[in-house]
CSV table of C-alpha atoms and ligand atoms in Angstrom, one decimal:
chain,number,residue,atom,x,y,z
D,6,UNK,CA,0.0,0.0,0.0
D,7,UNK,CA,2.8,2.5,0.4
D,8,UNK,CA,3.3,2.4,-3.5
D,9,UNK,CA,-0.1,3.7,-3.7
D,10,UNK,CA,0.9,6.5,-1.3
D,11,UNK,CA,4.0,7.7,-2.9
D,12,UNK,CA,1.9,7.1,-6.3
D,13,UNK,CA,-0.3,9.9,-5.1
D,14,UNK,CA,1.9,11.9,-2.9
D,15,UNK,CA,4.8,11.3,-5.3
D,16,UNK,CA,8.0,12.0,-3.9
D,17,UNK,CA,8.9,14.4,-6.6
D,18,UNK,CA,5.7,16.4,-5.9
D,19,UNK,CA,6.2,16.7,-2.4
D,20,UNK,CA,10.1,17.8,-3.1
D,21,UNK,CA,9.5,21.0,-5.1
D,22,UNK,CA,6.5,22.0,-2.7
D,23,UNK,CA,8.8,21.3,0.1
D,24,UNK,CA,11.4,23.7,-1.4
D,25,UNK,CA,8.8,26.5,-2.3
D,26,UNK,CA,7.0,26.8,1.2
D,27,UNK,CA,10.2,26.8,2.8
D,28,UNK,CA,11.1,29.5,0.3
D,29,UNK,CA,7.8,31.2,1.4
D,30,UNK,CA,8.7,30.6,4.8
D,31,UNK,CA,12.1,31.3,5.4
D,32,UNK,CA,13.6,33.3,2.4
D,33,UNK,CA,10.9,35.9,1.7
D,34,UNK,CA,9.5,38.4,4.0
D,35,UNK,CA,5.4,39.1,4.6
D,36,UNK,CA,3.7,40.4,2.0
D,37,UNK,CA,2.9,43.8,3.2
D,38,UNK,CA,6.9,44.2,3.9
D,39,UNK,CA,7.9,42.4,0.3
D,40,UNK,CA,9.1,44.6,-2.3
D,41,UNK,CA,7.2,44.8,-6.1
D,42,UNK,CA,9.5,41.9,-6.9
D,43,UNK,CA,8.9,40.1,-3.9
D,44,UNK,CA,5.4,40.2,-4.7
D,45,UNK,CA,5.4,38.8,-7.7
D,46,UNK,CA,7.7,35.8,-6.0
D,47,UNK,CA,5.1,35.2,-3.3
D,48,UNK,CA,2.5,35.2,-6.2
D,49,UNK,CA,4.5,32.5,-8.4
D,50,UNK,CA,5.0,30.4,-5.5
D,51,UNK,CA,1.5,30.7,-4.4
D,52,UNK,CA,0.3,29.7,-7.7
D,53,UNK,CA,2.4,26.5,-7.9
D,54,UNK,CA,1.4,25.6,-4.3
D,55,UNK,CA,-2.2,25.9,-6.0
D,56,UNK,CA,-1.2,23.9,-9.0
D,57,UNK,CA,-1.5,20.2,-7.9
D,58,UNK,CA,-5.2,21.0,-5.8
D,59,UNK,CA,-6.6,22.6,-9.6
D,60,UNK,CA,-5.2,19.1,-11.2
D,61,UNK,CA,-7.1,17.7,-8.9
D,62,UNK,CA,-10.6,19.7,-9.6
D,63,UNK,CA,-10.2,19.3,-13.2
D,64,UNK,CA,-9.6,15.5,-13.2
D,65,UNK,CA,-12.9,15.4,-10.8
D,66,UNK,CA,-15.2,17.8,-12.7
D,67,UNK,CA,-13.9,16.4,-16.2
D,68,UNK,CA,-13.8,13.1,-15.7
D,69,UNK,CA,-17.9,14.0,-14.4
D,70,UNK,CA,-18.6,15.9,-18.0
D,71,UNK,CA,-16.9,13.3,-19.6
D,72,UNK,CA,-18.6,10.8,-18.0
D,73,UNK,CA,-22.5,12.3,-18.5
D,74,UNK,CA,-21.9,13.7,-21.9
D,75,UNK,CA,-20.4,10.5,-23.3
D,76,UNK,CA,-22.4,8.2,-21.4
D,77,UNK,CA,-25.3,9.2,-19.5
D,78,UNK,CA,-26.7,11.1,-22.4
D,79,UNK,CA,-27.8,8.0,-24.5
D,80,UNK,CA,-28.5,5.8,-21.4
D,81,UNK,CA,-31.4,8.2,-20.8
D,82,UNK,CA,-31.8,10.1,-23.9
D,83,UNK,CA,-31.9,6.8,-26.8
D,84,UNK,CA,-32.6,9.1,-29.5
D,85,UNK,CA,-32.3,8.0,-32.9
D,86,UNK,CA,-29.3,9.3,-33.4
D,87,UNK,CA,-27.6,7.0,-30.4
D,88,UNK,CA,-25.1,4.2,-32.8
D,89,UNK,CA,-27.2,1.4,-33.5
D,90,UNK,CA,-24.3,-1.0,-31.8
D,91,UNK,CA,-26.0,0.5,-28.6
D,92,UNK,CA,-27.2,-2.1,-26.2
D,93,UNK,CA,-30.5,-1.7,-26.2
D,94,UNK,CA,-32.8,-1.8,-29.6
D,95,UNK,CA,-35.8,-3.1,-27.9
D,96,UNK,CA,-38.4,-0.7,-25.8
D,97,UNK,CA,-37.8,-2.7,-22.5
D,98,UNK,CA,-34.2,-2.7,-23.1
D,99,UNK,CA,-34.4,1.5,-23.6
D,100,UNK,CA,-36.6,1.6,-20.5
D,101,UNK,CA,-33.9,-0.5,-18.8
D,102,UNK,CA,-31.0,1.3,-19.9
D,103,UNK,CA,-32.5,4.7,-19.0
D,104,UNK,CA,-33.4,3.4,-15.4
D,105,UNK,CA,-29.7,2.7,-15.4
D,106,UNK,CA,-28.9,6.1,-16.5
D,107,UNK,CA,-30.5,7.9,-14.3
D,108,UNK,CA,-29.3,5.8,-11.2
D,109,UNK,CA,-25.7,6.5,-12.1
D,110,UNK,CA,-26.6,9.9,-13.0
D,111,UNK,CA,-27.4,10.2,-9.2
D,112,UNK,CA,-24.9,8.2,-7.8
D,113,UNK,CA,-22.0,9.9,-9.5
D,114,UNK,CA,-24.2,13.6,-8.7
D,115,UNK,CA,-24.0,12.9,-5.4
D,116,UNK,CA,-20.2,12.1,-5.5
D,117,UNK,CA,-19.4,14.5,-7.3
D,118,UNK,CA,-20.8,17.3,-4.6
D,119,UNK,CA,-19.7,15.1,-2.0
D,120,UNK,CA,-16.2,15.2,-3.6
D,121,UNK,CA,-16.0,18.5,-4.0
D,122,UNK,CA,-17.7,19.8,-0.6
D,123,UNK,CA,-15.3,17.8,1.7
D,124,UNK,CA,-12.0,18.7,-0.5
D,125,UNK,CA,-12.4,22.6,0.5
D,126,UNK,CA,-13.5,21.4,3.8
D,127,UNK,CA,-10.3,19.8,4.3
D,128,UNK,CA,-8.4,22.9,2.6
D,129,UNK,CA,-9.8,25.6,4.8
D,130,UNK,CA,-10.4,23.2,7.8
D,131,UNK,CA,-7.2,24.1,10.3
D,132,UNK,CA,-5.4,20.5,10.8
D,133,UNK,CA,-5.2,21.4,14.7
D,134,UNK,CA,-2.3,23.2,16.2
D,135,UNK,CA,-0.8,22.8,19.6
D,136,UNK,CA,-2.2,25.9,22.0
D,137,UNK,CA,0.1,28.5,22.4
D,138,UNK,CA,-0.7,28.3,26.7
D,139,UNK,CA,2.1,28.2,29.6
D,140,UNK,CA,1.4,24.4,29.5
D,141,UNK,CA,3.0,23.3,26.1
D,142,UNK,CA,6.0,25.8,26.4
D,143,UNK,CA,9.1,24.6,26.9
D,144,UNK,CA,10.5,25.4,30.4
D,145,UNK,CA,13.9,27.1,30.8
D,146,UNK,CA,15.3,24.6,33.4
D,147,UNK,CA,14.8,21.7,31.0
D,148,UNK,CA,12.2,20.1,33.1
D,149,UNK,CA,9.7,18.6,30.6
D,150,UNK,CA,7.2,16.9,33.6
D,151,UNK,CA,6.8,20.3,35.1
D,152,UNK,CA,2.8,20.6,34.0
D,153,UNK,CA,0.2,17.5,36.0
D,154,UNK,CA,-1.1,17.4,32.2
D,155,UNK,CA,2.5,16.2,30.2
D,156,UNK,CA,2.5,13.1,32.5
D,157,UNK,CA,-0.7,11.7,31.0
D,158,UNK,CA,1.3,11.7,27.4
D,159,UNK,CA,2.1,8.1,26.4
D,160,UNK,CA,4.7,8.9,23.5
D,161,UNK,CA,8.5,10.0,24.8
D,162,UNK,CA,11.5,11.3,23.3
D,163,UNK,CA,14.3,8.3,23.6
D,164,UNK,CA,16.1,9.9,27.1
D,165,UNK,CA,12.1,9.2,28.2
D,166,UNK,CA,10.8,12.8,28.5
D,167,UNK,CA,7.7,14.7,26.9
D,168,UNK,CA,8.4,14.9,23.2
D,169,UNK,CA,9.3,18.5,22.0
D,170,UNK,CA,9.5,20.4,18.6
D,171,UNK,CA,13.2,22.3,18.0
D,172,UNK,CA,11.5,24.5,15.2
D,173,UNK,CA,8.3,25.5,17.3
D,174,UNK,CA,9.7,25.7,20.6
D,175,UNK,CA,6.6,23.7,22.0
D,176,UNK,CA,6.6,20.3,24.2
D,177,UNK,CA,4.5,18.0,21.4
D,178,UNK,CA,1.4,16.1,22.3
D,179,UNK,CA,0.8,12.6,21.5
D,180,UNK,CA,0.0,12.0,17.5
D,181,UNK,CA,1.5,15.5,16.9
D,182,UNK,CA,4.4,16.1,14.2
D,183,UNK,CA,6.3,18.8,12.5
D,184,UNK,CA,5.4,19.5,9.2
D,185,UNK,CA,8.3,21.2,7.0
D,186,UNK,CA,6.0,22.5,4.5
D,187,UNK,CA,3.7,23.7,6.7
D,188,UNK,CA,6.5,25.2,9.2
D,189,UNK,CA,4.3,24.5,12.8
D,190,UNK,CA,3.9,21.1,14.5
D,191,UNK,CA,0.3,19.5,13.5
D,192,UNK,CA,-2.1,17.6,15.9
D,193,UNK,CA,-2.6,14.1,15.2
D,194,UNK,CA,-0.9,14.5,11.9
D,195,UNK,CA,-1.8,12.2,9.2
D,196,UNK,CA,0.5,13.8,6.2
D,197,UNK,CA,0.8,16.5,4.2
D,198,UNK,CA,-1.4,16.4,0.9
D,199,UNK,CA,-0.7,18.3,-1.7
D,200,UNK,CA,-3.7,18.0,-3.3
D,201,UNK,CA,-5.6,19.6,-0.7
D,202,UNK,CA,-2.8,22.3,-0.2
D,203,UNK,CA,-3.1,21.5,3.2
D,204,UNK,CA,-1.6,18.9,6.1
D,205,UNK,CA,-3.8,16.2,7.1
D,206,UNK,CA,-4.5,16.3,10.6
D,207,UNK,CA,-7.1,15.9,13.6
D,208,UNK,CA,-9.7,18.0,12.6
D,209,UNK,CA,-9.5,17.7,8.8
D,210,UNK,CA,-8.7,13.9,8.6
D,211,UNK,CA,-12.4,13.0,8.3
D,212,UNK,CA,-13.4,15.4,5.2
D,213,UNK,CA,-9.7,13.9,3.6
D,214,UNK,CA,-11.3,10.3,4.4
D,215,UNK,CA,-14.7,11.3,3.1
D,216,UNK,CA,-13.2,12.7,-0.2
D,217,UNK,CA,-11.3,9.4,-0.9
D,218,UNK,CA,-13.9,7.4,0.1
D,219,UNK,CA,-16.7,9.2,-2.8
D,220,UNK,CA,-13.6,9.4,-4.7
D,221,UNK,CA,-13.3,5.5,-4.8
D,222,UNK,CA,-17.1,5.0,-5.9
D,223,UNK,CA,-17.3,7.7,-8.3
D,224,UNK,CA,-14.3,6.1,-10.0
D,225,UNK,CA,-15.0,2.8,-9.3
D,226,UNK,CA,-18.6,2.9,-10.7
D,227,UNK,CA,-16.7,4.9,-14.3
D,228,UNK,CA,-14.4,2.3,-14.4
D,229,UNK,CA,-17.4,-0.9,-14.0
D,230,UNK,CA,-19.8,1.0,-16.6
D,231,UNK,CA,-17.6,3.3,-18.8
D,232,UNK,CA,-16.1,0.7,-20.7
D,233,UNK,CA,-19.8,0.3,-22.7
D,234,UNK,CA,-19.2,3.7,-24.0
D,235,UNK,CA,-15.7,2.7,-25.3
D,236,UNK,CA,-17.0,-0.3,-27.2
D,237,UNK,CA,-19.7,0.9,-28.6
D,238,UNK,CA,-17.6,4.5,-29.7
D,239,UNK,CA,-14.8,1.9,-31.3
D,240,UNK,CA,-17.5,0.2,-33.5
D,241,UNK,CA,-19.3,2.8,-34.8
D,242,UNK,CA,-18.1,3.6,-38.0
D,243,UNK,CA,-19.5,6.9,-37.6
D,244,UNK,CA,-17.0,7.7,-35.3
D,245,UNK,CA,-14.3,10.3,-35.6
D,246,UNK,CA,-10.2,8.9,-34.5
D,247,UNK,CA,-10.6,12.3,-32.4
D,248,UNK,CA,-12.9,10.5,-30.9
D,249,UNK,CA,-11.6,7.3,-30.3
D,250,UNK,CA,-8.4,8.2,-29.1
D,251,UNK,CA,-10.2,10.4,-26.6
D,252,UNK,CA,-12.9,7.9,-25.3
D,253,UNK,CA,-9.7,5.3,-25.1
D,254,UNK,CA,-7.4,7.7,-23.4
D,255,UNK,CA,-10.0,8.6,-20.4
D,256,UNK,CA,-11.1,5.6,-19.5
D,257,UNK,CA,-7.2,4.4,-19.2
D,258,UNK,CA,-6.2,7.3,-17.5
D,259,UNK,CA,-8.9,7.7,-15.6
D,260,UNK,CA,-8.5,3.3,-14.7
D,261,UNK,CA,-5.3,4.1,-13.7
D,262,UNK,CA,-5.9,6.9,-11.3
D,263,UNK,CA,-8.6,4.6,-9.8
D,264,UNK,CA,-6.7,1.7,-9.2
D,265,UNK,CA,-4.5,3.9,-7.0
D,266,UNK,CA,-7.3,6.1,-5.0
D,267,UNK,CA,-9.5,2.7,-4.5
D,268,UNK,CA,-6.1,1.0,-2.9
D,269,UNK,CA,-5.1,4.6,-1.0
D,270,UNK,CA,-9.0,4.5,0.1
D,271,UNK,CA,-8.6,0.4,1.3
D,272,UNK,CA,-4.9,1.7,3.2
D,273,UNK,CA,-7.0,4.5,4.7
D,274,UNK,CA,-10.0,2.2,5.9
D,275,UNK,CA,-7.7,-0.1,7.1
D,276,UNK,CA,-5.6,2.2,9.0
D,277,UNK,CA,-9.0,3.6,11.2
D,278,UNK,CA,-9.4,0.0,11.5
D,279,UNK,CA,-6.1,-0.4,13.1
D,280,UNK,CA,-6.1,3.4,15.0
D,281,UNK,CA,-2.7,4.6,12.8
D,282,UNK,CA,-2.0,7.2,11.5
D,283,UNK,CA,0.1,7.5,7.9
D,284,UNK,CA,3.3,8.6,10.0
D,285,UNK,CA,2.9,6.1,12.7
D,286,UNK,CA,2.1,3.3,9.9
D,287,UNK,CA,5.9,4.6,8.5
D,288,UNK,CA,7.7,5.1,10.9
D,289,UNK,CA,6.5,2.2,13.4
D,290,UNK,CA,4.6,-0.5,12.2
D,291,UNK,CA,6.0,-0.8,8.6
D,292,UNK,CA,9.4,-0.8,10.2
D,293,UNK,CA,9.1,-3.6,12.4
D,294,UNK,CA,10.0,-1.8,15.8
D,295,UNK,CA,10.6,-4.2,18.5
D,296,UNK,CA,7.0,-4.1,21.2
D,297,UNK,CA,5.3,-2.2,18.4
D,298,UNK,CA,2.5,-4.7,17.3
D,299,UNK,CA,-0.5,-2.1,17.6
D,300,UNK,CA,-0.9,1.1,17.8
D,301,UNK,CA,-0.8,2.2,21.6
D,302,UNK,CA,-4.1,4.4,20.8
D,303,UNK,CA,-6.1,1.6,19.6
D,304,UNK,CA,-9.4,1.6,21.4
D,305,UNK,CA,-9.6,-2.0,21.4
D,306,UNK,CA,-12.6,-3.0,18.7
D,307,UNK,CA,-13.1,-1.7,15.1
D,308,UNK,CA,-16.1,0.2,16.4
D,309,UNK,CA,-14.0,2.2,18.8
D,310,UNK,CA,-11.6,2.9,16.2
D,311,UNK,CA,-13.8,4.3,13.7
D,312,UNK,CA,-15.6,6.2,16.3
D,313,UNK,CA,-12.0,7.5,17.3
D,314,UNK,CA,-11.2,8.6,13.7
D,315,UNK,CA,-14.8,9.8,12.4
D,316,UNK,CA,-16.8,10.5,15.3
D,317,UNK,CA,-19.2,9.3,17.5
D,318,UNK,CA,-22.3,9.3,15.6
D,319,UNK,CA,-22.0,7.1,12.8
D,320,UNK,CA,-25.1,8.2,10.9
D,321,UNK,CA,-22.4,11.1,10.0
D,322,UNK,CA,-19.2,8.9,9.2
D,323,UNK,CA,-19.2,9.4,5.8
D,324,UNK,CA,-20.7,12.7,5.2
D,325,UNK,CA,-18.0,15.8,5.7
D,326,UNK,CA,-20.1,17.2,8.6
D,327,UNK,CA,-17.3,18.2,11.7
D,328,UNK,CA,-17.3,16.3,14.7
D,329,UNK,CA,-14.4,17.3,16.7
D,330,UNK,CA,-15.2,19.6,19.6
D,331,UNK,CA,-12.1,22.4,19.7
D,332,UNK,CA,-10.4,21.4,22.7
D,333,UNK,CA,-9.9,18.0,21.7
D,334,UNK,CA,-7.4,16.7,19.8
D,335,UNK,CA,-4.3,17.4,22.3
D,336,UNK,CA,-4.8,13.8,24.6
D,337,UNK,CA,-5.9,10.3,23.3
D,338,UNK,CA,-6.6,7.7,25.1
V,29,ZN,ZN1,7.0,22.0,15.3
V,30,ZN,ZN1,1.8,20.2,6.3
């Protein structure tokens, strides 16, 4: 499953961003002190941070149009001007095969919003950042127990104290990490996406999950039903190369990216299963470390879990409505 990670998170990807927001971060000053050429840095690097997340839209709202205009249409339309290689000559067979249109027609509607609604809620939706209160700074004299609060934290640096970040100056709580790109430490951080311009963390993990998840049936449902168009656009004589090359080239792009979101979506159900999160699955359990056979947060059944990662109410598990309160997020159980 970590292929299908670094497949959508590739390495390369994640590089240059890496380089830009630390550009951003560390070599240009704030916009209203930048000079005229400064500016127009800060505006290139903005727009390439924004690159990958507009991919993203216009893979999702193409492959839609694509999907109705080439497909859809003569489920539910069957005019006479549908190729007479269509499936269905017959009047029960139209009937059929516009019954079929217009339940795909839904099911990839409601995707599609779905899709779209919980990736900007996981753009705009803060990750979770550790409070900026007496009780997560890091004390002069070095002694990291000071606060009645600390000592509840299970994870510890190797000497054995409270975990702390060297770039934020803050004692970490359990499940939180540094993100380079983002330059602060994260709450329960998941990773950084790209796609979403934005790290993956405690309160935005469930709109990530529920975009993958609509992701997977969207695509999986093109990739079951899509194939129909292709065979019946390959032998109609009536149609243009243009338009075989087209039909042929989405549906094997469009396979392809499938193949990988389905298995990221399967990795990501599995690791609520499980209570990880995609640092602790690569740093921990895919290595092997000795007395690390589950996660240390794992609430003992799958229910627990899922309620741990999506809420309590399951009724709104997979719909990208919030369900973290605000002070959570800082101690796990
Ligand atoms: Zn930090
Ligand atoms: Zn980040």
């Amino acid at each position: 499953m970590g292929e299908t990670e670094q497949l959508l998170n590739s390495n390369s990807i994640s590089k240059v961003c890496e380089n830009i927001e630390a550009d951003l971060n560390n070599n240009l000053p704030p916009w209203k002190e930048a000079s005229f050429t400064q500016k127009v840095h800060i505006i290139v690097l903005y727009c390439f941070i924004c690159l990958p997340v507009l991919v993203l839209l216009s893979v999702v709202i193409g492959g839609y149009i694509i999907y109705v205009t080439l497909y859809i249409y003569y489920l539910i339309e069957g005019e006479d001007d549908t190729p007479e290689i269509y499936y269905f000559h017959s009047d029960e067979e139209k009937s059929n095969a516009r019954l079929r249109g217009y339940i795909f027609l839904i099911i990839q509607t409601w995707c599609l919003f779905l899709v779209l609604l919980s990736h900007s809620r996981a753009m705009f939706t803060d990750p979770g950042k550790i409070p900026d209160t007496h009780q997560w700074e890091v004390p002069s004299d070095g002694n990291s127990e000071s606060s009645e609060d600390n000592k509840q934290l299970a994870e510890r640096s190797k000497k054995g104290s409270t975990r702390s970040c060297n770039h934020c100056k803050k004692k970490k709580p359990d499940r939180a990490h540094h993100c380079r790109q983002c330059n602060r430490c994260n709450l329960k951080m998941d990773h950084h996406c790209n796609w979403i311009a934005n790290c993956v963390g405690y309160f935005n993990y469930k709109y990530f999950f529920v975009m993958v998840f609509y992701g997977s049936i969207s695509i999986g449902l093109f990739m079951a039903t899509f194939w129909e168009c292709l065979v019946v656009v390959l032998n109609d004589t009536d149609s243009s190369t243009v338009l075989c090359t087209f039909v042929i080239l989405s549906y094997s792009l469009i396979s392809l990216l499938g193949i990988a979101v389905i298995g990221f979506c399967i990795f990501h159900i599995w690791q609520i299963k499980n209570n990880y999160t995609t640092i602790e699955f690569c740093e921990k359990k895919r290595k092997n470390i000795p007395g690390y056979t589950k996660s240390p947060f794992d609430q003992g059944t799958i229910y627990g879990n899922f309620k741990n990662a999506l809420g309590d109410n399951p009724l709104i598990w997979f719909l990208p409505i919030n369900c973290k309160k605000p002070e959570d997020g800082l101690y796990f159980k």
